[in-house]
mmCIF file of C-alpha atoms and ligand atoms in Angstrom:
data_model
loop_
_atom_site.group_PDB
_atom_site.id
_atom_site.type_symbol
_atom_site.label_atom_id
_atom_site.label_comp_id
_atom_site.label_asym_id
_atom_site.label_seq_id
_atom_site.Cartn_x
_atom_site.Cartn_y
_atom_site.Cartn_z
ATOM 1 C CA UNK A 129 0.000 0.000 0.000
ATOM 2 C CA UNK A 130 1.117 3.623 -0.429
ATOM 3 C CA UNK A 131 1.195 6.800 1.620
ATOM 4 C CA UNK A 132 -2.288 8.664 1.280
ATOM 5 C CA UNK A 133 -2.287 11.291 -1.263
ATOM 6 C CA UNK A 134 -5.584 12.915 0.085
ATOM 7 C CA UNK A 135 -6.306 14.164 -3.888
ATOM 8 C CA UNK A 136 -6.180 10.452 -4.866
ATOM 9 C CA UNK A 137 -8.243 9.093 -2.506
ATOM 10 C CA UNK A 138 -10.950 11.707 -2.516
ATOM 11 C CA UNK A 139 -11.666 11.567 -6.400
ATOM 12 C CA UNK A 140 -12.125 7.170 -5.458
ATOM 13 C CA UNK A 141 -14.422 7.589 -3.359
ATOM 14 C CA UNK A 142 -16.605 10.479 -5.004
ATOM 15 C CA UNK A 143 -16.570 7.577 -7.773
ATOM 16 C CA UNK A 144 -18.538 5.739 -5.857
ATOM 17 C CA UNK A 145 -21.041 8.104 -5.101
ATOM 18 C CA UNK A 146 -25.102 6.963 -4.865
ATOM 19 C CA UNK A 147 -24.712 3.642 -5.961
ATOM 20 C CA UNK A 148 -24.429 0.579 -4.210
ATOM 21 C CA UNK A 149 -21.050 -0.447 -3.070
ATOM 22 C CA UNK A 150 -19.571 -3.251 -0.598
ATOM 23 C CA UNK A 151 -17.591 -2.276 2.683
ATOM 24 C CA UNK A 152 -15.246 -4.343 4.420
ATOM 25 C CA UNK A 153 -14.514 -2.226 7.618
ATOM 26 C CA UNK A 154 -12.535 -3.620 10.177
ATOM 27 C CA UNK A 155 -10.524 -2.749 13.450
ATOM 28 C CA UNK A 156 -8.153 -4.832 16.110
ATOM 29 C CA UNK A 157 -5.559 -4.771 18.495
ATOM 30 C CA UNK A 158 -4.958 -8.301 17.846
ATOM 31 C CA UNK A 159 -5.822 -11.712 18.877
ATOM 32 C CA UNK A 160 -3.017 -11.877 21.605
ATOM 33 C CA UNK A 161 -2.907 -8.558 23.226
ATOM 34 C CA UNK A 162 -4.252 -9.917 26.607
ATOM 35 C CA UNK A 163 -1.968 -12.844 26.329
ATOM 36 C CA UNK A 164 1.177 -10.412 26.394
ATOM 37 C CA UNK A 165 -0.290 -7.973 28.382
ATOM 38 C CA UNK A 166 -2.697 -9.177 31.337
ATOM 39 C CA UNK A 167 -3.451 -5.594 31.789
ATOM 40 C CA UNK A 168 -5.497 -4.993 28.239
ATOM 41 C CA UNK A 169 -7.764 -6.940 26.481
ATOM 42 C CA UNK A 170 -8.577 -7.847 23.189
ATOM 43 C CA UNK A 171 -11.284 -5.834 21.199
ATOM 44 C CA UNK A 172 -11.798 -5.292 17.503
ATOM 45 C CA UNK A 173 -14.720 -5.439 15.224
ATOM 46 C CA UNK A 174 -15.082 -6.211 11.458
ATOM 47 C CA UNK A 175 -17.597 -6.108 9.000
ATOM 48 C CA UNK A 176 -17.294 -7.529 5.969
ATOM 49 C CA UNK A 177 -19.410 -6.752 2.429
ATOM 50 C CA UNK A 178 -21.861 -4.809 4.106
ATOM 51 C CA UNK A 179 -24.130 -2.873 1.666
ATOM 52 C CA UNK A 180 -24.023 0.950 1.911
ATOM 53 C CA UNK A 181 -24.817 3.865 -0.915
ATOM 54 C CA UNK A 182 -23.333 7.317 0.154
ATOM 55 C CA UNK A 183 -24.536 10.762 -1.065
ATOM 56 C CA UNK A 184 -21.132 12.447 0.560
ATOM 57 C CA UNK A 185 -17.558 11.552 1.288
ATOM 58 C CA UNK A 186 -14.753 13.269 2.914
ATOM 59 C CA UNK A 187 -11.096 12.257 3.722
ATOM 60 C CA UNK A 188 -9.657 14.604 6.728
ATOM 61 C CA UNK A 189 -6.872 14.577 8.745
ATOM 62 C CA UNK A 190 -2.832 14.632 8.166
ATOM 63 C CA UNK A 191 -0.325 12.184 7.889
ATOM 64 C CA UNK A 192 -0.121 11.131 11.318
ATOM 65 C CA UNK A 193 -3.385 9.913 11.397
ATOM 66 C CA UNK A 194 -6.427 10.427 8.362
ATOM 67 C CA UNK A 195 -10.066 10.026 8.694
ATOM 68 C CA UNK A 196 -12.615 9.251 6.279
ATOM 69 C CA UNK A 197 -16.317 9.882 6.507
ATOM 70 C CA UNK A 198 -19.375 8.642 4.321
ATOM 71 C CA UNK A 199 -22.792 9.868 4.691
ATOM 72 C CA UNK A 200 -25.323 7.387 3.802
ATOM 73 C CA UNK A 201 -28.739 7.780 3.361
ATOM 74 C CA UNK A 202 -29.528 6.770 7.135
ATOM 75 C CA UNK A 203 -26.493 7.055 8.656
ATOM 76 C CA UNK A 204 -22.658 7.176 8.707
ATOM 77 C CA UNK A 205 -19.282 5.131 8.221
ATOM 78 C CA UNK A 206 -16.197 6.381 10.081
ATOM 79 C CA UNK A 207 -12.756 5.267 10.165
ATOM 80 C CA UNK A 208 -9.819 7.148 11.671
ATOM 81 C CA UNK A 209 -6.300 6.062 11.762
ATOM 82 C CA UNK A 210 -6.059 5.646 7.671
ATOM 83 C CA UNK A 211 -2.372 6.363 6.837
ATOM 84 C CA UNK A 212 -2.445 4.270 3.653
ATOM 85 C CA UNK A 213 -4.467 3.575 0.494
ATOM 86 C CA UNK A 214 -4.746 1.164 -2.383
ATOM 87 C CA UNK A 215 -6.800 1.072 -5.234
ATOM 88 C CA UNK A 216 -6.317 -2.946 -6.521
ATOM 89 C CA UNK A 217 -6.716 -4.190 -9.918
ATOM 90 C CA UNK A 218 -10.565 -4.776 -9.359
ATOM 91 C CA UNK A 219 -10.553 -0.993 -9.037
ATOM 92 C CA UNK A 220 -11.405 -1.504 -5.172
ATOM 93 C CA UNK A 221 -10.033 1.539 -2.731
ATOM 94 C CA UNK A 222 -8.273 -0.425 0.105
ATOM 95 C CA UNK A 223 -7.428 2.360 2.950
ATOM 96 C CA UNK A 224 -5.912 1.027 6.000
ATOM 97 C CA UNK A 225 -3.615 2.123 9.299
ATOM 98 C CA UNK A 226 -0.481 -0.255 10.541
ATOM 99 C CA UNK A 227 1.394 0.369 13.761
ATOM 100 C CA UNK A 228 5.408 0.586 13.703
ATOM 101 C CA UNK A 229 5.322 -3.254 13.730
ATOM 102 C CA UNK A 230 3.510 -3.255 10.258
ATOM 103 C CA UNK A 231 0.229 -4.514 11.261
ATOM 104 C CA UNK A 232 -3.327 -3.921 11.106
ATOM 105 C CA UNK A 233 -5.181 -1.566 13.290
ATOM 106 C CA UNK A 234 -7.894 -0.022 11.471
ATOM 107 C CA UNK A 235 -9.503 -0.781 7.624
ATOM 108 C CA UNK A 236 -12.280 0.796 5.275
ATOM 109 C CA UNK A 237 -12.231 -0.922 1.966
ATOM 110 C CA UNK A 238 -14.774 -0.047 -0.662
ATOM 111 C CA UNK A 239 -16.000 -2.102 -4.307
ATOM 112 C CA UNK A 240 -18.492 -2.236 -6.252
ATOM 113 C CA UNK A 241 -18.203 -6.227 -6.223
ATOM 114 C CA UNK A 242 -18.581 -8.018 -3.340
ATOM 115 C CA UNK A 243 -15.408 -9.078 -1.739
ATOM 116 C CA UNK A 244 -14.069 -13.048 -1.655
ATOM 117 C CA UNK A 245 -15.272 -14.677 1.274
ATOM 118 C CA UNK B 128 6.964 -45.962 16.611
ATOM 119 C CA UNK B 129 3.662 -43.857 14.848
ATOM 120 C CA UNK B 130 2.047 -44.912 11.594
ATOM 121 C CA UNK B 131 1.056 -41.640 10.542
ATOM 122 C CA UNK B 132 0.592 -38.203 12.343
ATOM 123 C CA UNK B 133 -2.040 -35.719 11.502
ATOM 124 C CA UNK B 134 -1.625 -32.034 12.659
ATOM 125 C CA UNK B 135 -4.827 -30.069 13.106
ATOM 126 C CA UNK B 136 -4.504 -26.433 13.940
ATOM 127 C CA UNK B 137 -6.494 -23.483 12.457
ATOM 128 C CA UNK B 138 -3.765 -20.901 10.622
ATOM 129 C CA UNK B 139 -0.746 -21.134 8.463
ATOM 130 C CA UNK B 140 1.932 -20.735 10.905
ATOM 131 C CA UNK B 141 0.836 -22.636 13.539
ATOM 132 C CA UNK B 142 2.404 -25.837 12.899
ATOM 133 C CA UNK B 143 5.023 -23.639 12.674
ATOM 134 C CA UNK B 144 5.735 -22.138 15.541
ATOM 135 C CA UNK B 145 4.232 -24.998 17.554
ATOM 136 C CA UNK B 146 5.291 -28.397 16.033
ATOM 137 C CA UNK B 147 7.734 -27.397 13.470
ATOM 138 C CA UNK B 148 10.482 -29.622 15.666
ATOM 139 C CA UNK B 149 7.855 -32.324 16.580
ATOM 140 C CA UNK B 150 7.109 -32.827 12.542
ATOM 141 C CA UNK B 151 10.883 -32.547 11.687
ATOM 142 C CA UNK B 152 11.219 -35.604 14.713
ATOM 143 C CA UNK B 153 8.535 -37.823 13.329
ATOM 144 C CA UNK B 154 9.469 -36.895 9.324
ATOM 145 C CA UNK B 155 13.157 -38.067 10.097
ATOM 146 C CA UNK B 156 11.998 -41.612 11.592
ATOM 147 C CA UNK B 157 9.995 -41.628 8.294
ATOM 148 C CA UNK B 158 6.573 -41.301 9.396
ATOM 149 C CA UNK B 159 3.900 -39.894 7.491
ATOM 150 C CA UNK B 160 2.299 -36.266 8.400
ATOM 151 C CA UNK B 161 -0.305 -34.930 7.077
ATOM 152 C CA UNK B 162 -1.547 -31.392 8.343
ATOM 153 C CA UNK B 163 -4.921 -30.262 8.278
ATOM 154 C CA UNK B 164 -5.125 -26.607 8.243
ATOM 155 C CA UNK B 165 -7.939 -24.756 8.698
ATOM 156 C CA UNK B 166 -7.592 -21.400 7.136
ATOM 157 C CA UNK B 167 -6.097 -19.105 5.562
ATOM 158 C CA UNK B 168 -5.139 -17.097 8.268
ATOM 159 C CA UNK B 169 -7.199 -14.386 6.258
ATOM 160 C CA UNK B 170 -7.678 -11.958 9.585
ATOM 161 C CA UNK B 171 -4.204 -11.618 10.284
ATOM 162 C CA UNK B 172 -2.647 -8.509 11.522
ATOM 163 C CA UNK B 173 0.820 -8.795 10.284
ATOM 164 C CA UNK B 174 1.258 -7.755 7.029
ATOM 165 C CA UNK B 175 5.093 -7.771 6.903
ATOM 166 C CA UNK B 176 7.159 -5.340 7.620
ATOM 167 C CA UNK B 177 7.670 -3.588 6.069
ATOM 168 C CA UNK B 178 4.361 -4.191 5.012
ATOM 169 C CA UNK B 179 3.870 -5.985 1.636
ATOM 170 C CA UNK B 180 0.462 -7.434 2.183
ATOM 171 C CA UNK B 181 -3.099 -5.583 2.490
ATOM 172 C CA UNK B 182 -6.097 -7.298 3.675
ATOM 173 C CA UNK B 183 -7.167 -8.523 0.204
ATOM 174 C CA UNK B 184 -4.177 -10.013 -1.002
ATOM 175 C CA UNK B 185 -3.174 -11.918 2.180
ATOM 176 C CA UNK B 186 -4.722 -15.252 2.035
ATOM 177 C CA UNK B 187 -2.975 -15.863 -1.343
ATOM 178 C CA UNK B 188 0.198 -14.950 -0.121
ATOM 179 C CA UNK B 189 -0.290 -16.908 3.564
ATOM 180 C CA UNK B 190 -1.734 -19.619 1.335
ATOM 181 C CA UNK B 191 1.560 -19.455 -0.737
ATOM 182 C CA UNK B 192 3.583 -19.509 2.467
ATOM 183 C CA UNK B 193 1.918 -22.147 3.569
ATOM 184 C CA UNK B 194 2.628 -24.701 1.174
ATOM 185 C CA UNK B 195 6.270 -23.277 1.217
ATOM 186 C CA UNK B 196 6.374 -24.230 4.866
ATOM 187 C CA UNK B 197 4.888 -27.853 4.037
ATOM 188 C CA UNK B 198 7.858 -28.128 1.380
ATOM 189 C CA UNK B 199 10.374 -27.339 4.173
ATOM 190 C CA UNK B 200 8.538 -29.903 6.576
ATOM 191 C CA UNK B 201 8.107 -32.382 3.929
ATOM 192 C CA UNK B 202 4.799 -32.802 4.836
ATOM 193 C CA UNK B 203 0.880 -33.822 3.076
ATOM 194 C CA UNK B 204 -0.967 -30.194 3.019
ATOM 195 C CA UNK B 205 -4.890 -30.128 3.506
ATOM 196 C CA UNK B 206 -6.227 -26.341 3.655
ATOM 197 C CA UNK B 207 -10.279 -27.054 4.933
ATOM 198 C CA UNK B 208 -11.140 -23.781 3.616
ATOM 199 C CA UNK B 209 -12.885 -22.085 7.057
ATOM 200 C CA UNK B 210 -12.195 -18.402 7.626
ATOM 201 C CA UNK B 211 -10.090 -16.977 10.152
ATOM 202 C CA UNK B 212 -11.572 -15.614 13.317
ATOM 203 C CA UNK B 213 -14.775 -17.260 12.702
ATOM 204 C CA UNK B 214 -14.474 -20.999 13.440
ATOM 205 C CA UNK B 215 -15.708 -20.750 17.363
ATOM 206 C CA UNK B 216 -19.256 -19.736 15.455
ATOM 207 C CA UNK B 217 -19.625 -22.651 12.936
ATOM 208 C CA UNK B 218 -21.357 -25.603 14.074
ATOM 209 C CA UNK B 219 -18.716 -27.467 16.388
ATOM 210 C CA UNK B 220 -20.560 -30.817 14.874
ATOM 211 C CA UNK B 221 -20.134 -30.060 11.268
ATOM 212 C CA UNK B 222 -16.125 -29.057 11.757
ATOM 213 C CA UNK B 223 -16.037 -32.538 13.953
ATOM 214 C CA UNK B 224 -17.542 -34.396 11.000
ATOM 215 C CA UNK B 225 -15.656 -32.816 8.740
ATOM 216 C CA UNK B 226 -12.764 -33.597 10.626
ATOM 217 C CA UNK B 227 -13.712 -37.506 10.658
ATOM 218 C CA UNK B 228 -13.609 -37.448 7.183
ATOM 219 C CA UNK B 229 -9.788 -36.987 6.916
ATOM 220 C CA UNK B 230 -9.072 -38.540 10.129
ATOM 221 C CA UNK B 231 -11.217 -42.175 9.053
ATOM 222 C CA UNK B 232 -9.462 -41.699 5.504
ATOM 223 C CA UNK B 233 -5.891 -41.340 6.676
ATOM 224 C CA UNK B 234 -5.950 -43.145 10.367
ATOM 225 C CA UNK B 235 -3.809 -41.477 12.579
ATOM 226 C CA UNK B 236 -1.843 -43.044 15.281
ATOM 227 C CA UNK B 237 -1.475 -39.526 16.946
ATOM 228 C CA UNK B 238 -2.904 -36.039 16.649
ATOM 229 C CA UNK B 239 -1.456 -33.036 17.539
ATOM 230 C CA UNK B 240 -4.029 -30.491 18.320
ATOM 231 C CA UNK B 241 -4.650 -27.269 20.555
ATOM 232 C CA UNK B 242 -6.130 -27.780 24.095
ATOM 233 C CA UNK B 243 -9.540 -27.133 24.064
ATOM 234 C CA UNK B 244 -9.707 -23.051 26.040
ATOM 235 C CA UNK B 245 -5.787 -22.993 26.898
ATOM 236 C CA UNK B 246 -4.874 -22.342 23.723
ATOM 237 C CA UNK B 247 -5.377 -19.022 23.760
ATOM 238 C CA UNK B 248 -6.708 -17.879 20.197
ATOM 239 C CA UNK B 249 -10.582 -18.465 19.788
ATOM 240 C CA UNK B 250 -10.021 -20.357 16.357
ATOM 241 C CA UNK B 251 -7.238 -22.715 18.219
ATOM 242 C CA UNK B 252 -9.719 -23.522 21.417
ATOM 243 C CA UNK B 253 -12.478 -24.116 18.533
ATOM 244 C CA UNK B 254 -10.511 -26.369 16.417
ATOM 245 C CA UNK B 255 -8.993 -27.959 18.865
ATOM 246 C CA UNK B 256 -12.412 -28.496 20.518
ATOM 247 C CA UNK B 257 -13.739 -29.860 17.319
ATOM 248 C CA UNK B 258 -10.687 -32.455 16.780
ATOM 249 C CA UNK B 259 -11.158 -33.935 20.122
ATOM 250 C CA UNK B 260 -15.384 -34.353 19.374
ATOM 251 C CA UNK B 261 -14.543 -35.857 16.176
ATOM 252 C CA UNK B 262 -12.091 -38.345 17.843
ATOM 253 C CA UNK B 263 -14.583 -38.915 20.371
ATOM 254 C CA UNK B 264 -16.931 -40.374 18.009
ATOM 255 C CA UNK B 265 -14.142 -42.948 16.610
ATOM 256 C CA UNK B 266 -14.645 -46.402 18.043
ATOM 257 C CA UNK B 267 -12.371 -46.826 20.926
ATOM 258 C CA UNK B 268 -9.955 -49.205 18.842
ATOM 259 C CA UNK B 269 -9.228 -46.754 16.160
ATOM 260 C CA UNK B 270 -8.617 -44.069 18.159
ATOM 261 C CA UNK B 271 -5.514 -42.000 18.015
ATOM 262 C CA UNK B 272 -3.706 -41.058 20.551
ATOM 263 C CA UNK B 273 -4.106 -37.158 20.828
ATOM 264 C CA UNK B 274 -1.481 -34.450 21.985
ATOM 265 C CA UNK B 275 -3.111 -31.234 22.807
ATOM 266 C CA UNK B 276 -1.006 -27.778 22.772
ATOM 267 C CA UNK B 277 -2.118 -25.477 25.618
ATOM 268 C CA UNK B 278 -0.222 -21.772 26.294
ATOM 269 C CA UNK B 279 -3.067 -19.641 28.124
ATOM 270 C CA UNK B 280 -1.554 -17.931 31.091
ATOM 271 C CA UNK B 281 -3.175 -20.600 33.355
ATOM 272 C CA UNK B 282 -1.810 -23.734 31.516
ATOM 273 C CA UNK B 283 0.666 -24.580 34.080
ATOM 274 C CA UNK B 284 -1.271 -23.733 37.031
ATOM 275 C CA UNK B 285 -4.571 -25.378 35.920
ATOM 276 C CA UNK B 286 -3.026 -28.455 33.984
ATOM 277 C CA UNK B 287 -0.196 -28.923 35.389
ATOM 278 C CA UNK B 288 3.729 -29.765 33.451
ATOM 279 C CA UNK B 289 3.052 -31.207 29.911
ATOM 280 C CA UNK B 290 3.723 -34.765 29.881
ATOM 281 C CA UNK B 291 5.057 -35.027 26.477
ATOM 282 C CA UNK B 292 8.118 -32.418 25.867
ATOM 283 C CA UNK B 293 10.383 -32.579 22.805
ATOM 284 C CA UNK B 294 13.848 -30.973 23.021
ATOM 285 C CA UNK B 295 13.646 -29.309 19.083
ATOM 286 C CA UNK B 296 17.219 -27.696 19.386
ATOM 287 C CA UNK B 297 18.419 -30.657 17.006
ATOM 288 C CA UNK B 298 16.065 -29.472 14.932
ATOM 289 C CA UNK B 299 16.607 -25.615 14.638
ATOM 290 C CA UNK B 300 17.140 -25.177 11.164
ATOM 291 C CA UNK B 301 13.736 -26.603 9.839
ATOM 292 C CA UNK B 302 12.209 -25.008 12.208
ATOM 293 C CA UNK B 303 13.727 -21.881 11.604
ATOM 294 C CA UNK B 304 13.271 -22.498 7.550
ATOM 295 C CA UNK B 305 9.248 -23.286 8.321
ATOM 296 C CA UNK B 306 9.135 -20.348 10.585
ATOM 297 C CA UNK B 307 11.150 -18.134 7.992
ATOM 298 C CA UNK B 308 8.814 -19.354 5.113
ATOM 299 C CA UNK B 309 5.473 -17.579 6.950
ATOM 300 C CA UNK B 310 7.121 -14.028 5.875
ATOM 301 C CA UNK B 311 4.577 -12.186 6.155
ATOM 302 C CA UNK B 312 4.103 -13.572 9.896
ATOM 303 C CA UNK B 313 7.483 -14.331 10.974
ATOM 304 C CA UNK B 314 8.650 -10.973 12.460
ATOM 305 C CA UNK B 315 5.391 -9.633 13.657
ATOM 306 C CA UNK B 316 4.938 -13.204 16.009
ATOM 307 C CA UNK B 317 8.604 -13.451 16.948
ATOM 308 C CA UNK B 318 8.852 -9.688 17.597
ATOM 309 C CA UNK B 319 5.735 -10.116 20.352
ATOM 310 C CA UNK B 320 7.881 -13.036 22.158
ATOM 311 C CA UNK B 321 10.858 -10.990 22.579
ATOM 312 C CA UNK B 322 10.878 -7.455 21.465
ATOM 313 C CA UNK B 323 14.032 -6.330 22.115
ATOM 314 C CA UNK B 324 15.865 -8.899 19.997
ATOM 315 C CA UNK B 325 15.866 -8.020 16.332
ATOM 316 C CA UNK B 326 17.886 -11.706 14.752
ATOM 317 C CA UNK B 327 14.789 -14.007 14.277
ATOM 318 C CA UNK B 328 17.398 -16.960 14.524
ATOM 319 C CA UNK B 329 18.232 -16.152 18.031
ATOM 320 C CA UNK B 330 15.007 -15.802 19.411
ATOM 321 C CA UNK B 331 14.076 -19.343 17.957
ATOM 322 C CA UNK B 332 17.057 -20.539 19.214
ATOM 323 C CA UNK B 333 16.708 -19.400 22.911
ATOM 324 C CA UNK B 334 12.867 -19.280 23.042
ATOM 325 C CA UNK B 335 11.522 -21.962 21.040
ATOM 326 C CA UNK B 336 13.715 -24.781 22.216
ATOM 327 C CA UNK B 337 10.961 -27.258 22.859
ATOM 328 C CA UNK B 338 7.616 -28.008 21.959
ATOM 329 C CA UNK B 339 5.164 -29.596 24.383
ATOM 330 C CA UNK B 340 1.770 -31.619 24.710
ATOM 331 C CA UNK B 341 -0.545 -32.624 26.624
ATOM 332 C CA UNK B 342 -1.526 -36.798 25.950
ATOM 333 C CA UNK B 343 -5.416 -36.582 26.176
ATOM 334 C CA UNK B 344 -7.766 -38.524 28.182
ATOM 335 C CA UNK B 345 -10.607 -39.703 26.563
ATOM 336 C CA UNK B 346 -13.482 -40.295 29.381
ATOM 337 C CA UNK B 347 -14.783 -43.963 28.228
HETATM 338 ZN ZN1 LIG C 523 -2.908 -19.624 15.279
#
């Protein structure tokens, strides 16, 4: 994945404005973080190829630490944490946040195809 | 001496970093192993790093490490095709019948599996959980004998010492090699047992030196 270029990743997602797209939306501090540290816990959530249409989308933020917004008809997606984007070769946008380690924390991928399951 | 062994754990890099040595002991005395993995390790967190892999293209590459590691560990690959993270929500009786399949096909002398809630990971307690309910319904003759992996906090305390512990340092480089193979895994894991130590080599060396089991009672 690449550093976000806020210019890039805004046009993406105005591309997939009012129409119905997937969302794979995810966040974790991992599987073992109680197991190395008996003072946290684990906790993380993920959805995956939910179905969502959004009227308005906004990227905000710096390069420490971005945050994207969609306004659905009903509603809202948030993610925050984004320092990195993709768009694949099935023209999905892949955003996503790593810690210093190189993995996951936080993200909000968007297609117009569902995503493999 | 075993006829055959059949591994059972839920993600590429398990067998890994939990039986890499015990594989290499029972492949050098020429016994058969066959491992039955359950995923793809698709949920992972690591993603290399530096990171190479996003959340879309990981299971091909895990799935590509995978059978890399197999190649190292000269071992018979089955991937079951269940999802990471989601195992402990599938019907325990459907992954223990499809776990009879293999193991009524291939007859085991000994599985190696996780211990059912010490093994720390939902998908390794659920697994686990399901190997031992499949092996239940065996008849008592065909039974294998089953190792179970437990590393919970409580292990020690609640289980007490392992009764089956093999020395791997004889083994180190397979091990290291199978470890080495899960790239996009290797630091990230390693880096959680000891973070101060950068050389992956020396943490398997001085941290991974055996590998033990518990031998499972079956309640007749
Ligand atoms: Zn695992």
């Amino acid at each position: 994945m690449k550093t976000i270029v806020t210019e890039i990743v805004q046009e993406k997602l105005e591309q997939f404005l009012n129409q119905d797209v997937y969302i794979h939306i995810e966040t974790t501090n991992g599987a073992y973080a109680s197991h190395h540290n008996a003072k946290a816990y684990n906790a993380g959530v993920f959805m995956r190829n939910a179905t969502i249409r959004y009227e308005q989308a906004k990227i905000t933020g710096d390069e420490s630490s971005y945050r994207i917004g969609l306004k659905t008809t009903n509603g809202w997606v948030y993610a925050e944490g984004i320092r990195q984007y993709e768009i694949d070769n099935q023209d999905r946008l892949l955003l996503a946040g790593h810690d210093q380690e190189g993995r996951l924390m936080v993200a909000l991928q968007i297609s117009a195809t569902p995503f493999s399951n | 001496m075993e006829s055959h062994v059949v591994v059972i754990y839920p993600h590429p890099d398990d067998e890994a970093f939990g039986a890499a040595g015990t594989i290499t002991h029972f492949r050098e005395q020429g016994v058969p192993v066959t491992y039955l993995c359950g995923t793809l390790g698709e949920m992972g967190r690591n993603m290399g790093n530096p990171t190479f892999a996003n959340r879309e293209t990981l299971p091909s590459i895990r799935k590509q490490e995978l059978i890399q590691a197999c190649e190292v560990l000269d071992v018979d690959l089955r991937m079951l095709g269940y999802r990471d993270k989601t195992l402990e929500f599938e019907s325990r009786e459907k992954i223990a019948e499809h776990l009879l399949t293999y193991l009524q096909d291939l007859q085991p002398s000994l599985v190696i599996t996780h211990y059912p809630a010490y093994a720390v990971h939902p998908d390794h307690n659920a697994f686990g959980a399901a190997a031992i309910d499949a092996i239940n319904r065996m008849e008592h003759e065909k039974r294998p004998k089953v190792w179970a992996q437990a590393f919970s906090r409580t292990h020690l305390e609640d289980l007490g010492e392992p009764d089956v512990s093999i020395d791997v340092t004889p083994y180190f480089e397979t091990k290291f090699k199978t470890i080495s193979a899960h790239r996009s895994q290797a630091a990230g894991v390693l880096g959680s047992i000891d973070p101060d130590t950068g050389d992956l080599a020396d943490i398997i060396k001085e941290k991974l030196t055996t590998e033990q089991f518990y031998t499972w009672n079956f309640i007749e």
